[in-house]
Amino acid sequence: MSIAENLNGLKAELPDHVELIAVSKTHPAEKVMEAYDTGHRHFGENKVQEMVAKSETMPSDIRWHLIGHLQRNKVKYIAPFVHLIHGVDSLKLLKEINKRAKQNERVIDCLIQVFIAKEDTKFGMDEKEVRTLIASTELQELEHIRVVGLMGMATNTDNTDQIKSEFKGLKQLFEDIKASDTPKHVEMNHLSMGMSGDYKLAIECGSTMVRVGSAIFGARNYPTNG
Ligand SMILES: *Cc1c(COP(=O)(O)O)cnc(C)c1O
């Protein structure tokens, strides 16, 4: 199946309230353009350098999502154009994003990455840290960021009960925060969970945004951790 067929098939299958981020990491611009030419505009990359390089050569109406771990010293490179940063895991990082957004006279949308997996290879904050962050007065002073939801990655396992319980836990936290009296700059609009192997389970558990790479573009031919 072609990239266009994979993408259109996937989109036809997703409920209306679920947004698809086509994860284009490691794939060259020509391949990504096959997806773009179907009308798709939301693309995800996990490396700053690769996202910057693609953004420079590809159409400017692409909405770039940074889905991987973001180092503070690299925020400046993506601040002019990034659409949504999925992997925010500290107040320090939010402060740096705020500073760089201000320099670019814009407001940058962010998701807080929550650690839900039973693995120690995944980044993110635990539930208590997320609640503390959201309640902090320092967050309220950041005029150039908006926290628009949460993101999480389930354990890489065949145990669907475990994956579901991790996704459901994140959904619960999302709903709790949404129902609470959130400070300005915090709106629980997006719950980013689900990848090629588990997006169906994620949607069952309340995901509103799925990040799908290999089910659209095929297998990646070099490792891309982090
Ligand atoms: C690579 C990646 C994805 C997509 O993974 P696939 O299994 O290829 O769909 C989703 N989210 C994050 C954070 C990733 O790094």
PDB file of C-alpha atoms and ligand atoms in Angstrom:
ATOM      1  CA  MET A   1       0.000   0.000   0.000  1.00  0.00           C
ATOM      2  CA  SER A   2       1.185   3.526  -0.728  1.00  0.00           C
ATOM      3  CA  ILE A   3       1.688   6.238   1.878  1.00  0.00           C
ATOM      4  CA  ALA A   4      -1.406   8.033   0.575  1.00  0.00           C
ATOM      5  CA  GLU A   5      -3.497   4.856   0.841  1.00  0.00           C
ATOM      6  CA  ASN A   6      -2.255   4.127   4.355  1.00  0.00           C
ATOM      7  CA  LEU A   7      -2.984   7.667   5.460  1.00  0.00           C
ATOM      8  CA  ASN A   8      -6.432   7.883   3.894  1.00  0.00           C
ATOM      9  CA  GLY A   9      -7.364   4.449   5.236  1.00  0.00           C
ATOM     10  CA  LEU A  10      -6.312   5.431   8.718  1.00  0.00           C
ATOM     11  CA  LYS A  11      -8.159   8.738   8.598  1.00  0.00           C
ATOM     12  CA  ALA A  12     -11.352   7.033   7.448  1.00  0.00           C
ATOM     13  CA  GLU A  13     -11.124   4.786  10.477  1.00  0.00           C
ATOM     14  CA  LEU A  14     -10.541   7.472  13.130  1.00  0.00           C
ATOM     15  CA  PRO A  15     -13.468   9.056  14.960  1.00  0.00           C
ATOM     16  CA  ASP A  16     -14.009  12.764  14.182  1.00  0.00           C
ATOM     17  CA  HIS A  17     -12.768  13.954  17.566  1.00  0.00           C
ATOM     18  CA  VAL A  18      -9.372  12.285  17.117  1.00  0.00           C
ATOM     19  CA  GLU A  19      -6.613  14.216  15.403  1.00  0.00           C
ATOM     20  CA  LEU A  20      -3.923  12.341  13.481  1.00  0.00           C
ATOM     21  CA  ILE A  21      -0.295  13.394  13.695  1.00  0.00           C
ATOM     22  CA  ALA A  22       1.652  11.696  10.900  1.00  0.00           C
ATOM     23  CA  VAL A  23       5.033  10.885  12.422  1.00  0.00           C
ATOM     24  CA  SER A  24       7.514  11.506   9.630  1.00  0.00           C
ATOM     25  CA  LYS A  25      10.778  11.120  11.566  1.00  0.00           C
ATOM     26  CA  THR A  26      13.617   9.494   9.599  1.00  0.00           C
ATOM     27  CA  HIS A  27      11.656   9.690   6.338  1.00  0.00           C
ATOM     28  CA  PRO A  28      12.933  12.000   3.599  1.00  0.00           C
ATOM     29  CA  ALA A  29      10.958  15.032   2.435  1.00  0.00           C
ATOM     30  CA  GLU A  30       9.849  13.292  -0.803  1.00  0.00           C
ATOM     31  CA  LYS A  31       8.053  10.634   1.253  1.00  0.00           C
ATOM     32  CA  VAL A  32       6.542  13.185   3.569  1.00  0.00           C
ATOM     33  CA  MET A  33       5.291  15.100   0.522  1.00  0.00           C
ATOM     34  CA  GLU A  34       3.303  12.038  -0.540  1.00  0.00           C
ATOM     35  CA  ALA A  35       1.348  12.462   2.685  1.00  0.00           C
ATOM     36  CA  TYR A  36       1.171  16.244   2.303  1.00  0.00           C
ATOM     37  CA  ASP A  37      -0.283  15.867  -1.178  1.00  0.00           C
ATOM     38  CA  THR A  38      -3.314  14.035   0.230  1.00  0.00           C
ATOM     39  CA  GLY A  39      -4.139  17.252   2.094  1.00  0.00           C
ATOM     40  CA  HIS A  40      -2.664  16.209   5.419  1.00  0.00           C
ATOM     41  CA  ARG A  41      -0.935  19.015   7.330  1.00  0.00           C
ATOM     42  CA  HIS A  42      -0.045  17.747  10.834  1.00  0.00           C
ATOM     43  CA  PHE A  43       3.361  16.088  11.014  1.00  0.00           C
ATOM     44  CA  GLY A  44       5.419  14.906  13.970  1.00  0.00           C
ATOM     45  CA  GLU A  45       9.181  14.784  14.395  1.00  0.00           C
ATOM     46  CA  ASN A  46      11.203  13.769  17.443  1.00  0.00           C
ATOM     47  CA  LYS A  47      14.522  15.451  16.634  1.00  0.00           C
ATOM     48  CA  VAL A  48      14.930  19.216  16.590  1.00  0.00           C
ATOM     49  CA  GLN A  49      17.549  19.254  13.847  1.00  0.00           C
ATOM     50  CA  GLU A  50      15.512  17.065  11.528  1.00  0.00           C
ATOM     51  CA  MET A  51      12.353  19.079  12.105  1.00  0.00           C
ATOM     52  CA  VAL A  52      14.148  22.355  11.408  1.00  0.00           C
ATOM     53  CA  ALA A  53      15.709  20.966   8.225  1.00  0.00           C
ATOM     54  CA  LYS A  54      12.360  19.688   6.933  1.00  0.00           C
ATOM     55  CA  SER A  55      10.547  22.886   7.862  1.00  0.00           C
ATOM     56  CA  GLU A  56      13.038  24.855   5.766  1.00  0.00           C
ATOM     57  CA  THR A  57      12.493  22.852   2.603  1.00  0.00           C
ATOM     58  CA  MET A  58       8.833  21.877   2.889  1.00  0.00           C
ATOM     59  CA  PRO A  59       5.623  23.933   2.499  1.00  0.00           C
ATOM     60  CA  SER A  60       5.077  26.548   5.190  1.00  0.00           C
ATOM     61  CA  ASP A  61       1.483  25.537   5.946  1.00  0.00           C
ATOM     62  CA  ILE A  62       2.654  22.309   7.614  1.00  0.00           C
ATOM     63  CA  ARG A  63       1.862  22.161  11.337  1.00  0.00           C
ATOM     64  CA  TRP A  64       4.980  20.720  12.953  1.00  0.00           C
ATOM     65  CA  HIS A  65       4.601  18.761  16.190  1.00  0.00           C
ATOM     66  CA  LEU A  66       7.713  18.086  18.267  1.00  0.00           C
ATOM     67  CA  ILE A  67       6.945  14.722  19.854  1.00  0.00           C
ATOM     68  CA  GLY A  68      10.293  13.669  21.300  1.00  0.00           C
ATOM     69  CA  HIS A  69      12.297  14.734  24.307  1.00  0.00           C
ATOM     70  CA  LEU A  70      13.243  18.407  24.019  1.00  0.00           C
ATOM     71  CA  GLN A  71      16.463  19.785  25.474  1.00  0.00           C
ATOM     72  CA  ARG A  72      16.315  23.340  26.756  1.00  0.00           C
ATOM     73  CA  ASN A  73      19.252  24.513  24.666  1.00  0.00           C
ATOM     74  CA  LYS A  74      17.400  23.501  21.482  1.00  0.00           C
ATOM     75  CA  VAL A  75      14.110  25.295  22.096  1.00  0.00           C
ATOM     76  CA  LYS A  76      15.340  28.396  20.277  1.00  0.00           C
ATOM     77  CA  TYR A  77      15.609  26.551  16.968  1.00  0.00           C
ATOM     78  CA  ILE A  78      11.961  25.491  16.861  1.00  0.00           C
ATOM     79  CA  ALA A  79      10.362  28.450  18.660  1.00  0.00           C
ATOM     80  CA  PRO A  80       9.728  30.449  15.454  1.00  0.00           C
ATOM     81  CA  PHE A  81       7.494  27.832  13.855  1.00  0.00           C
ATOM     82  CA  VAL A  82       6.593  24.825  16.031  1.00  0.00           C
ATOM     83  CA  HIS A  83       2.836  24.150  16.242  1.00  0.00           C
ATOM     84  CA  LEU A  84       2.668  21.984  19.374  1.00  0.00           C
ATOM     85  CA  ILE A  85       5.345  20.617  21.722  1.00  0.00           C
ATOM     86  CA  HIS A  86       4.182  17.240  23.077  1.00  0.00           C
ATOM     87  CA  GLY A  87       6.985  16.276  25.438  1.00  0.00           C
ATOM     88  CA  VAL A  88       7.244  18.988  28.087  1.00  0.00           C
ATOM     89  CA  ASP A  89       8.407  17.489  31.364  1.00  0.00           C
ATOM     90  CA  SER A  90       9.555  20.340  33.616  1.00  0.00           C
ATOM     91  CA  LEU A  91       8.802  23.900  34.667  1.00  0.00           C
ATOM     92  CA  LYS A  92      12.343  24.825  33.638  1.00  0.00           C
ATOM     93  CA  LEU A  93      11.616  23.711  30.089  1.00  0.00           C
ATOM     94  CA  LEU A  94       8.312  25.625  30.067  1.00  0.00           C
ATOM     95  CA  LYS A  95      10.165  28.752  31.167  1.00  0.00           C
ATOM     96  CA  GLU A  96      12.638  28.394  28.319  1.00  0.00           C
ATOM     97  CA  ILE A  97       9.810  27.833  25.813  1.00  0.00           C
ATOM     98  CA  ASN A  98       8.074  30.918  27.219  1.00  0.00           C
ATOM     99  CA  LYS A  99      11.238  33.002  26.809  1.00  0.00           C
ATOM    100  CA  ARG A 100      11.813  31.914  23.228  1.00  0.00           C
ATOM    101  CA  ALA A 101       8.131  32.293  22.322  1.00  0.00           C
ATOM    102  CA  LYS A 102       8.239  35.845  23.627  1.00  0.00           C
ATOM    103  CA  GLN A 103      11.296  36.626  21.497  1.00  0.00           C
ATOM    104  CA  ASN A 104       9.315  35.387  18.512  1.00  0.00           C
ATOM    105  CA  GLU A 105       6.218  37.350  19.562  1.00  0.00           C
ATOM    106  CA  ARG A 106       4.036  34.290  19.756  1.00  0.00           C
ATOM    107  CA  VAL A 107       2.362  31.915  22.171  1.00  0.00           C
ATOM    108  CA  ILE A 108       3.478  28.282  21.971  1.00  0.00           C
ATOM    109  CA  ASP A 109       1.091  25.441  22.813  1.00  0.00           C
ATOM    110  CA  CYS A 110       2.504  22.619  24.935  1.00  0.00           C
ATOM    111  CA  LEU A 111       1.437  19.248  26.278  1.00  0.00           C
ATOM    112  CA  ILE A 112       2.787  17.925  29.550  1.00  0.00           C
ATOM    113  CA  GLN A 113       4.316  14.488  29.122  1.00  0.00           C
ATOM    114  CA  VAL A 114       3.163  12.109  31.820  1.00  0.00           C
ATOM    115  CA  PHE A 115       5.116   8.989  32.648  1.00  0.00           C
ATOM    116  CA  ILE A 116       2.654   6.088  32.518  1.00  0.00           C
ATOM    117  CA  ALA A 117       4.760   3.126  31.335  1.00  0.00           C
ATOM    118  CA  LYS A 118       6.305   0.375  33.416  1.00  0.00           C
ATOM    119  CA  GLU A 119       9.677   1.052  31.834  1.00  0.00           C
ATOM    120  CA  ASP A 120      12.485   3.371  32.742  1.00  0.00           C
ATOM    121  CA  THR A 121      13.317   4.429  29.227  1.00  0.00           C
ATOM    122  CA  LYS A 122      10.469   6.897  28.759  1.00  0.00           C
ATOM    123  CA  PHE A 123      10.490  10.553  29.762  1.00  0.00           C
ATOM    124  CA  GLY A 124       7.763  12.375  31.615  1.00  0.00           C
ATOM    125  CA  MET A 125       6.447  13.613  34.954  1.00  0.00           C
ATOM    126  CA  ASP A 126       4.497  11.540  37.431  1.00  0.00           C
ATOM    127  CA  GLU A 127       0.945  12.409  38.395  1.00  0.00           C
ATOM    128  CA  LYS A 128       1.920  14.312  41.516  1.00  0.00           C
ATOM    129  CA  GLU A 129       4.508  16.384  39.651  1.00  0.00           C
ATOM    130  CA  VAL A 130       1.939  17.257  36.988  1.00  0.00           C
ATOM    131  CA  ARG A 131      -0.562  18.438  39.604  1.00  0.00           C
ATOM    132  CA  THR A 132       2.119  20.490  41.354  1.00  0.00           C
ATOM    133  CA  LEU A 133       3.203  22.058  38.084  1.00  0.00           C
ATOM    134  CA  ILE A 134      -0.342  22.996  37.091  1.00  0.00           C
ATOM    135  CA  ALA A 135      -1.004  24.550  40.486  1.00  0.00           C
ATOM    136  CA  SER A 136       2.248  26.519  40.592  1.00  0.00           C
ATOM    137  CA  THR A 137       2.099  30.306  40.589  1.00  0.00           C
ATOM    138  CA  GLU A 138       5.209  30.408  38.417  1.00  0.00           C
ATOM    139  CA  LEU A 139       3.311  28.744  35.592  1.00  0.00           C
ATOM    140  CA  GLN A 140       0.732  31.518  35.702  1.00  0.00           C
ATOM    141  CA  GLU A 141       3.414  34.091  34.994  1.00  0.00           C
ATOM    142  CA  LEU A 142       4.316  32.492  31.677  1.00  0.00           C
ATOM    143  CA  GLU A 143       2.353  34.619  29.217  1.00  0.00           C
ATOM    144  CA  HIS A 144       3.797  33.066  26.079  1.00  0.00           C
ATOM    145  CA  ILE A 145       2.893  29.443  26.580  1.00  0.00           C
ATOM    146  CA  ARG A 146      -0.387  27.584  26.858  1.00  0.00           C
ATOM    147  CA  VAL A 147      -0.628  24.126  28.381  1.00  0.00           C
ATOM    148  CA  VAL A 148      -3.307  22.564  26.181  1.00  0.00           C
ATOM    149  CA  GLY A 149      -3.296  18.973  27.391  1.00  0.00           C
ATOM    150  CA  LEU A 150      -1.336  15.872  28.288  1.00  0.00           C
ATOM    151  CA  MET A 151       0.737  13.301  26.401  1.00  0.00           C
ATOM    152  CA  GLY A 152       1.829   9.810  27.341  1.00  0.00           C
ATOM    153  CA  MET A 153       3.350   6.612  25.985  1.00  0.00           C
ATOM    154  CA  ALA A 154       2.246   3.190  27.176  1.00  0.00           C
ATOM    155  CA  THR A 155       4.604   0.315  27.882  1.00  0.00           C
ATOM    156  CA  ASN A 156       5.800  -1.484  24.781  1.00  0.00           C
ATOM    157  CA  THR A 157       4.112  -4.823  25.518  1.00  0.00           C
ATOM    158  CA  ASP A 158       1.607  -7.292  24.061  1.00  0.00           C
ATOM    159  CA  ASN A 159      -0.376  -7.161  27.276  1.00  0.00           C
ATOM    160  CA  THR A 160      -3.401  -5.134  26.205  1.00  0.00           C
ATOM    161  CA  ASP A 161      -4.822  -5.017  29.730  1.00  0.00           C
ATOM    162  CA  GLN A 162      -1.700  -3.300  30.920  1.00  0.00           C
ATOM    163  CA  ILE A 163      -1.704  -0.816  28.027  1.00  0.00           C
ATOM    164  CA  LYS A 164      -5.366  -0.043  28.647  1.00  0.00           C
ATOM    165  CA  SER A 165      -4.857   0.510  32.334  1.00  0.00           C
ATOM    166  CA  GLU A 166      -1.992   2.926  31.613  1.00  0.00           C
ATOM    167  CA  PHE A 167      -4.051   4.868  29.066  1.00  0.00           C
ATOM    168  CA  LYS A 168      -7.080   4.917  31.365  1.00  0.00           C
ATOM    169  CA  GLY A 169      -4.965   6.278  34.195  1.00  0.00           C
ATOM    170  CA  LEU A 170      -3.804   9.121  31.981  1.00  0.00           C
ATOM    171  CA  LYS A 171      -7.335   9.816  30.785  1.00  0.00           C
ATOM    172  CA  GLN A 172      -8.462  10.007  34.422  1.00  0.00           C
ATOM    173  CA  LEU A 173      -5.751  12.532  35.262  1.00  0.00           C
ATOM    174  CA  PHE A 174      -6.715  14.547  32.172  1.00  0.00           C
ATOM    175  CA  GLU A 175     -10.385  14.606  33.213  1.00  0.00           C
ATOM    176  CA  ASP A 176      -9.523  15.459  36.830  1.00  0.00           C
ATOM    177  CA  ILE A 177      -7.451  18.453  35.790  1.00  0.00           C
ATOM    178  CA  LYS A 178     -10.058  19.476  33.242  1.00  0.00           C
ATOM    179  CA  ALA A 179     -12.774  19.431  35.900  1.00  0.00           C
ATOM    180  CA  SER A 180     -10.676  21.384  38.378  1.00  0.00           C
ATOM    181  CA  ASP A 181     -10.319  25.126  38.543  1.00  0.00           C
ATOM    182  CA  THR A 182      -7.337  25.418  36.202  1.00  0.00           C
ATOM    183  CA  PRO A 183      -5.220  28.554  36.084  1.00  0.00           C
ATOM    184  CA  LYS A 184      -5.117  30.737  32.999  1.00  0.00           C
ATOM    185  CA  HIS A 185      -2.797  29.311  30.300  1.00  0.00           C
ATOM    186  CA  VAL A 186      -4.088  25.814  31.155  1.00  0.00           C
ATOM    187  CA  GLU A 187      -6.830  24.250  29.038  1.00  0.00           C
ATOM    188  CA  MET A 188      -7.226  20.500  28.825  1.00  0.00           C
ATOM    189  CA  ASN A 189      -8.101  20.258  25.124  1.00  0.00           C
ATOM    190  CA  HIS A 190      -5.848  17.487  23.859  1.00  0.00           C
ATOM    191  CA  LEU A 191      -4.935  14.052  25.140  1.00  0.00           C
ATOM    192  CA  SER A 192      -2.075  12.786  22.975  1.00  0.00           C
ATOM    193  CA  MET A 193      -1.764   9.018  23.325  1.00  0.00           C
ATOM    194  CA  GLY A 194      -1.480   6.146  20.888  1.00  0.00           C
ATOM    195  CA  MET A 195       1.062   5.120  18.218  1.00  0.00           C
ATOM    196  CA  SER A 196       0.952   2.595  15.344  1.00  0.00           C
ATOM    197  CA  GLY A 197       0.803  -0.417  17.663  1.00  0.00           C
ATOM    198  CA  ASP A 198      -1.678   0.871  20.213  1.00  0.00           C
ATOM    199  CA  TYR A 199      -3.711   3.766  18.768  1.00  0.00           C
ATOM    200  CA  LYS A 200      -6.937   1.737  18.697  1.00  0.00           C
ATOM    201  CA  LEU A 201      -6.625   0.960  22.395  1.00  0.00           C
ATOM    202  CA  ALA A 202      -5.724   4.587  23.068  1.00  0.00           C
ATOM    203  CA  ILE A 203      -8.854   5.820  21.310  1.00  0.00           C
ATOM    204  CA  GLU A 204     -10.969   3.333  23.266  1.00  0.00           C
ATOM    205  CA  CYS A 205      -9.473   4.844  26.410  1.00  0.00           C
ATOM    206  CA  GLY A 206     -10.194   8.452  25.446  1.00  0.00           C
ATOM    207  CA  SER A 207      -7.302   9.683  23.286  1.00  0.00           C
ATOM    208  CA  THR A 208      -7.984  12.797  21.187  1.00  0.00           C
ATOM    209  CA  MET A 209      -4.672  12.823  19.329  1.00  0.00           C
ATOM    210  CA  VAL A 210      -2.731   9.867  17.926  1.00  0.00           C
ATOM    211  CA  ARG A 211       0.889   9.945  16.756  1.00  0.00           C
ATOM    212  CA  VAL A 212       1.257   7.378  13.997  1.00  0.00           C
ATOM    213  CA  GLY A 213       4.451   6.749  12.035  1.00  0.00           C
ATOM    214  CA  SER A 214       5.176   3.254  10.750  1.00  0.00           C
ATOM    215  CA  ALA A 215       1.529   2.423   9.948  1.00  0.00           C
ATOM    216  CA  ILE A 216       1.667   5.301   7.427  1.00  0.00           C
ATOM    217  CA  PHE A 217       5.256   5.501   6.184  1.00  0.00           C
ATOM    218  CA  GLY A 218       6.382   1.902   6.746  1.00  0.00           C
ATOM    219  CA  ALA A 219       9.190   0.699   8.983  1.00  0.00           C
ATOM    220  CA  ARG A 220      11.976   3.090   9.847  1.00  0.00           C
ATOM    221  CA  ASN A 221      15.388   1.833   8.805  1.00  0.00           C
ATOM    222  CA  TYR A 222      17.488   3.264  11.590  1.00  0.00           C
ATOM    223  CA  PRO A 223      16.897   3.509  15.328  1.00  0.00           C
ATOM    224  CA  THR A 224      15.532   6.785  16.660  1.00  0.00           C
ATOM    225  CA  ASN A 225      15.378   6.712  20.399  1.00  0.00           C
ATOM    226  CA  GLY A 226      14.946  10.034  22.150  1.00  0.00           C
TER     227      GLY A 226
HETATM  228  C1  LIG B   1       8.225   7.499  16.801  1.00  0.00           C
HETATM  229  C2  LIG B   1       7.165   7.976  17.711  1.00  0.00           C
HETATM  230  C3  LIG B   1       5.811   7.719  17.437  1.00  0.00           C
HETATM  231  C4  LIG B   1       5.335   6.900  16.239  1.00  0.00           C
HETATM  232  O1  LIG B   1       5.701   5.586  16.381  1.00  0.00           O
HETATM  233  P1  LIG B   1       5.114   4.437  15.379  1.00  0.00           P
HETATM  234  O2  LIG B   1       5.198   3.215  16.175  1.00  0.00           O
HETATM  235  O3  LIG B   1       6.001   4.444  14.182  1.00  0.00           O
HETATM  236  O4  LIG B   1       3.729   4.836  15.043  1.00  0.00           O
HETATM  237  C5  LIG B   1       4.873   8.229  18.307  1.00  0.00           C
HETATM  238  N1  LIG B   1       5.219   8.955  19.387  1.00  0.00           N
HETATM  239  C6  LIG B   1       6.509   9.210  19.689  1.00  0.00           C
HETATM  240  C7  LIG B   1       6.821  10.024  20.894  1.00  0.00           C
HETATM  241  C8  LIG B   1       7.525   8.729  18.869  1.00  0.00           C
HETATM  242  O5  LIG B   1       8.794   8.997  19.168  1.00  0.00           O
END
